[in-house]
Coordinates of C-alpha atoms in Angstrom, one line a residue:
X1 CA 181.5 19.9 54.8
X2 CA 181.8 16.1 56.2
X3 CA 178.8 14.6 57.6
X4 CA 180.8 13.4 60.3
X5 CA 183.0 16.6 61.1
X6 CA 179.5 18.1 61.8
X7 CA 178.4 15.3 63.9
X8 CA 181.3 15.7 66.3
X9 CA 180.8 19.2 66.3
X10 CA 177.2 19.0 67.4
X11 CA 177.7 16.6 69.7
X12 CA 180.8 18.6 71.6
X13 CA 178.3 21.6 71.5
X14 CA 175.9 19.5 73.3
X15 CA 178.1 18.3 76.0
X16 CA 179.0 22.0 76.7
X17 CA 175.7 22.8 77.1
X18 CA 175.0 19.5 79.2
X19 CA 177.7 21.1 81.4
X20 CA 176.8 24.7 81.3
X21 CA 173.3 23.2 82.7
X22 CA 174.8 21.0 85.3
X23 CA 176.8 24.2 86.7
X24 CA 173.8 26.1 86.6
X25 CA 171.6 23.9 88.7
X26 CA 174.5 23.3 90.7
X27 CA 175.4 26.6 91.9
X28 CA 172.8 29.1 90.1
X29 CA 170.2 27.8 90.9
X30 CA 170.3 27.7 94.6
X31 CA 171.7 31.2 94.9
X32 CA 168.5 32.3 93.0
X33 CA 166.3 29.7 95.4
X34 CA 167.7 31.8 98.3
X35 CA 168.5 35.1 97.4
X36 CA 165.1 35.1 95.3
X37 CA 161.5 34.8 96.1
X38 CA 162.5 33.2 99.2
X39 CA 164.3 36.1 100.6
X40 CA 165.1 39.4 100.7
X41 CA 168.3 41.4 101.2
X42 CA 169.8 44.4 103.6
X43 CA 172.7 46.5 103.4
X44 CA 174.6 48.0 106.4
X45 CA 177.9 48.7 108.4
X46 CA 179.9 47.3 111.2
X47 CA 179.4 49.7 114.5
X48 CA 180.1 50.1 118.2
X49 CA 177.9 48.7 120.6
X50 CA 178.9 51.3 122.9
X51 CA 181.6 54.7 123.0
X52 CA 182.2 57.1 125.1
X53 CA 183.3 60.8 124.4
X54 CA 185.7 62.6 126.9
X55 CA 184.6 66.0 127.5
X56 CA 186.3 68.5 129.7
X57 CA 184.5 69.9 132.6
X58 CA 187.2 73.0 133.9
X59 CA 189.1 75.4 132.1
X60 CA 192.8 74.2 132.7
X61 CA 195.4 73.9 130.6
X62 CA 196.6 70.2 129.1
X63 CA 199.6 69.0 131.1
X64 CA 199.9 65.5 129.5
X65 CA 198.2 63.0 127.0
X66 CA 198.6 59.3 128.1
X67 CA 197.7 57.9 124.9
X68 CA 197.3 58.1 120.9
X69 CA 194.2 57.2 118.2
X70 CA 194.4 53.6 118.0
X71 CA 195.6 52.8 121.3
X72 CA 193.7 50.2 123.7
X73 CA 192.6 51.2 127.0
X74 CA 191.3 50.4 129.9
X75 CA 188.2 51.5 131.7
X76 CA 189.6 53.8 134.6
X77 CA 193.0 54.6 132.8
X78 CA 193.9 57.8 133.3
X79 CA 194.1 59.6 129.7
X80 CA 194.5 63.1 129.8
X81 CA 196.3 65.4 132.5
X82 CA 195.1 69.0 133.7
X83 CA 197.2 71.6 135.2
X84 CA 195.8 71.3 138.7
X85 CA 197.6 73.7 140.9
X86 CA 194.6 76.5 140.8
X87 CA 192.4 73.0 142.5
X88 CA 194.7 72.2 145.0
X89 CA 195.0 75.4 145.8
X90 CA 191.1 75.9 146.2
X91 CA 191.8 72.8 148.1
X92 CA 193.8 74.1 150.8
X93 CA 191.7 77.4 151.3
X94 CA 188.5 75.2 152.0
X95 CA 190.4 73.1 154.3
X96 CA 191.6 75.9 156.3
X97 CA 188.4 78.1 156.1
X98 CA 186.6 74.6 157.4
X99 CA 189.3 74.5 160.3
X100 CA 188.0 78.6 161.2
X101 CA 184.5 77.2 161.0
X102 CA 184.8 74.2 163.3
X103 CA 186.8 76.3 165.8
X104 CA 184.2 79.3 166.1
X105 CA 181.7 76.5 166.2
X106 CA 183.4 75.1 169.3
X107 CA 183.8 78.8 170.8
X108 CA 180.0 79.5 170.1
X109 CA 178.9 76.4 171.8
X110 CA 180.8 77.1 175.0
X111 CA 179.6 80.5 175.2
X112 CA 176.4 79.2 174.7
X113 CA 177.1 76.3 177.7
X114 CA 177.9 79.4 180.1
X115 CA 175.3 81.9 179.0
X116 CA 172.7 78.9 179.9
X117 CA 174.0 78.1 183.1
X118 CA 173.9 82.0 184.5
X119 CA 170.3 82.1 182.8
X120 CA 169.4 79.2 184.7
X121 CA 170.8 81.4 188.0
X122 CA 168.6 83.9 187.1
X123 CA 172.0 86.0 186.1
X124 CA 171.6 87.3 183.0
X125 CA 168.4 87.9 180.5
X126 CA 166.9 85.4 178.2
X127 CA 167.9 87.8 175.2
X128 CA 171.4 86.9 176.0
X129 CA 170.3 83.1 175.6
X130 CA 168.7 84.0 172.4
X131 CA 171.4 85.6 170.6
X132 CA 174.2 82.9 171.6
X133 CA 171.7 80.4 170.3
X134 CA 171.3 82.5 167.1
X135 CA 175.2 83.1 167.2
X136 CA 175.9 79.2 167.5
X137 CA 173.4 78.0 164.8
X138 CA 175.2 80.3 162.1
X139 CA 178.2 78.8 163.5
X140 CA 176.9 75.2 162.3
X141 CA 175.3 76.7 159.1
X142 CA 179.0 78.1 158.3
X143 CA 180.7 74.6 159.1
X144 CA 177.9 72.8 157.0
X145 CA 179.0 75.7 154.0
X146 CA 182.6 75.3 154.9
X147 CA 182.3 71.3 154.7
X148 CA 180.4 71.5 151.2
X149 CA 183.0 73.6 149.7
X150 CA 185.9 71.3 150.5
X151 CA 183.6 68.4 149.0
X152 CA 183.1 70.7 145.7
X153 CA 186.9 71.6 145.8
X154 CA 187.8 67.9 145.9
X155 CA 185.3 66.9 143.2
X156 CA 187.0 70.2 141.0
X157 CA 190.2 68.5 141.4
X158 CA 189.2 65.1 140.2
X159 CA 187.9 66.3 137.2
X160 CA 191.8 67.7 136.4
X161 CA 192.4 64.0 135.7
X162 CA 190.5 62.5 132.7
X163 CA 189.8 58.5 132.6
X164 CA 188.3 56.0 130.4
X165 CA 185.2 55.3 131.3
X166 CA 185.0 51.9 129.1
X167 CA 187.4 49.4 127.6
X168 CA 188.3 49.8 124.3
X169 CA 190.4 52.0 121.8
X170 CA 191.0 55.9 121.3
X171 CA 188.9 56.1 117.9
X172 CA 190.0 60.5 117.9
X173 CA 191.9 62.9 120.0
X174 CA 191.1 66.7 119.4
X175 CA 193.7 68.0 122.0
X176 CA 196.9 68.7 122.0
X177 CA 199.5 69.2 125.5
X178 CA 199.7 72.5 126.6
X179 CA 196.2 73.6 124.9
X180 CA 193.5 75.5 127.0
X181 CA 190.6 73.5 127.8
X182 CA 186.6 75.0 128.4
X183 CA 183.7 73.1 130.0
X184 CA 182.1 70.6 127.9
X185 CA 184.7 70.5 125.0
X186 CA 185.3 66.5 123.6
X187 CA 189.1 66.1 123.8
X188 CA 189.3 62.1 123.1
X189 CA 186.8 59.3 122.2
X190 CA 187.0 55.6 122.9
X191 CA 185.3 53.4 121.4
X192 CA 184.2 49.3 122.3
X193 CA 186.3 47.4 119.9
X194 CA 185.1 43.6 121.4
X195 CA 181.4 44.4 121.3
X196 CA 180.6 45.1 117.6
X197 CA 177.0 45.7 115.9
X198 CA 175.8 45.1 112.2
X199 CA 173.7 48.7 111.4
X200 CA 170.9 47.1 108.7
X201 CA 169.0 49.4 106.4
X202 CA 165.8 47.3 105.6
X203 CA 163.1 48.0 103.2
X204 CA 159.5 49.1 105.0
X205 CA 158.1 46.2 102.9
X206 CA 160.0 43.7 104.3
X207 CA 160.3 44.7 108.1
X208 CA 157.4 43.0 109.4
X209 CA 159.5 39.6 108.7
X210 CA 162.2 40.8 111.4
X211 CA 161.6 40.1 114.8
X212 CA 163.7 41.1 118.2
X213 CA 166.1 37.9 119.1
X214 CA 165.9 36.4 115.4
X215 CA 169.2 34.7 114.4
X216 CA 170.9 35.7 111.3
X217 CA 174.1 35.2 109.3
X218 CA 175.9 38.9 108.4
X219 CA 178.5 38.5 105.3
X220 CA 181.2 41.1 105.5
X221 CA 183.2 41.7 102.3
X222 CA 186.5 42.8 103.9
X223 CA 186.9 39.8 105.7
X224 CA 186.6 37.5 102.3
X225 CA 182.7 37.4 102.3
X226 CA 183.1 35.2 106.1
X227 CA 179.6 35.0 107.4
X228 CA 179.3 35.8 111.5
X229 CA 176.6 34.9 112.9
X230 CA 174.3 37.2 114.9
X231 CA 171.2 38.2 116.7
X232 CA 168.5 40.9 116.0
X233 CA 168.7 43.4 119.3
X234 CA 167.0 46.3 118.2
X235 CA 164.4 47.4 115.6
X236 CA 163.9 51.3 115.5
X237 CA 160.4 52.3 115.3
X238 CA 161.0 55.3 113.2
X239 CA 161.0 55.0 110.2
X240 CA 163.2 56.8 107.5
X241 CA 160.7 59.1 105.4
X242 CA 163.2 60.1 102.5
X243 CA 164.0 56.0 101.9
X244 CA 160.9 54.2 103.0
X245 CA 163.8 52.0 105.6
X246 CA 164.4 51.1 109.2
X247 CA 167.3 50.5 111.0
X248 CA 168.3 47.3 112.6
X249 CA 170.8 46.7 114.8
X250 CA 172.4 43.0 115.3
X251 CA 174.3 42.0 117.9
X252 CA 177.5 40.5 116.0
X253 CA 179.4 37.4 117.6
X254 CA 183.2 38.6 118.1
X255 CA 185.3 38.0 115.4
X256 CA 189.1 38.7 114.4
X257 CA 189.5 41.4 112.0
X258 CA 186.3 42.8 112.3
X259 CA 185.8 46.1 112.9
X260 CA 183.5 49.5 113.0
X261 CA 182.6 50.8 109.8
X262 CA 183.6 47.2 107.6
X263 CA 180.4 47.2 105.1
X264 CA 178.4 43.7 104.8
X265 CA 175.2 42.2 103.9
X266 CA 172.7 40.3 105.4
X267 CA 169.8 38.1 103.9
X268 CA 166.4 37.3 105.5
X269 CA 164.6 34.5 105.4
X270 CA 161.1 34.7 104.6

């Protein structure tokens, strides 16, 4: 083979791997330098900061629906309908038994006025007194019982009309219009779609080098590896037994297109 053919070929192979070094210290090198010895990495998910499950509190059946998964909402909006005519019903019985109440408490005091007077004339026997003062204080107990059943009537009714308690989106909706509700029962969920967390998993060797307020950098792969920057808010004490990890939750600046459940990583400086 010629000398010379060699030569060239040598010497190209040597500027390759001139190159292939230059790269390497380049852009290698630093990515070991900081995802190395000098740090060390977490895994998590995007969550809520906060949600809020709607629950039913009377058995009623579901009139209307103002809204679908998905939609945004406000805090206060009115989201799901009861059937409320048993309630206002209730409603008007209370009033009028409160309207009985306060009239036989106005009769019971003016008997009471007159029975005085004729005991003070020395007309009539304190036993008389006695029982129209007995007579007039279960007149006031029945108003007090008559007033606290309109109350409760009133707070039934409200709870015909289910609202948002928080801004934010309907993340599920387990109830359909014209379905029976029971007490307790989640029909919708909203969740806070501005005020979004990073959920770390971090290594029990490493969790003494995270402390409450630290500021970090969180890269979510959906979003093209973007890196949002953040702050450590809570550290829960409790360890996991199974993985030897602890959760940490980071407060995430907001950010277009992010959103709950969008997996990412996180690197900590030593």
């Amino acid at each position: 083979m010629n000398k010379s053919y060699i030569m060239v070929a040598t010497g190209r192979t040597c500027l390759h791997v001139f190159i292939f070094l230059l790269l390497a210290l380049f852009f290698i090198a630093p990515k070991v330098n900081a995802q190395g010895a000098g740090a060390t990495y977490s895994t998590g998910t995007v969550v809520t900061k906060s949600s809020a499950v709607i629950s039913a509190k009377v058995v009623s059946y579901v009139k209307k629906i103002y809204g679908d998964v998905g939609d945004m909402v406000k805090k206060g909006q009115a989201l799901v309908k009861l059937d409320d005519a048993e309630f206002t019903a209730n409603i008007k019985f209370a009033k009028a038994r409160l309207d009985d109440s306060i009239a036989s408490l106005d009769m019971t005091k003016l008997t009471l006025g007159r029975i005085d007077k004729l005991f003070t004339k020395g007309s009539i026997a304190k036993s008389a007194v006695d029982k129209a003062k007995t007579d007039y204080a279960r007149a006031k107990a029945a108003v007090s019982l008559a007033e606290a059943e309109l109350e409760k009537a009133q707070v039934f009714l409200g709870y015909t009309t289910l609202r948002s308690p928080i801004d934010g989106a309907i993340d599920f909706k387990k109830i359909e219009t014209g379905e029976l509700t029971s007490p307790g029962q989640p029909l919708l969920k909203v969740v806070d779609t501005k005020h979004l967390r990073f959920a770390a998993t971090v290594k029990e060797s490493d969790i003494n080098l995270i402390k409450r307020g630290m500021k970090v950098n969180v890269t979510i792969e959906a979003l093209g590896d973007k890196k949002i920057e953040g702050s450590v808010a809570h550290i829960v004490p409790s360890g996991d037994r199974a993985s030897h990890s602890y959760l940490v939750r980071i407060d995430l600046a907001p950010t277009d297109g992010l959103m709950a459940g969008m997996y990412g990583k996180i690197i900590w400086p030593r």
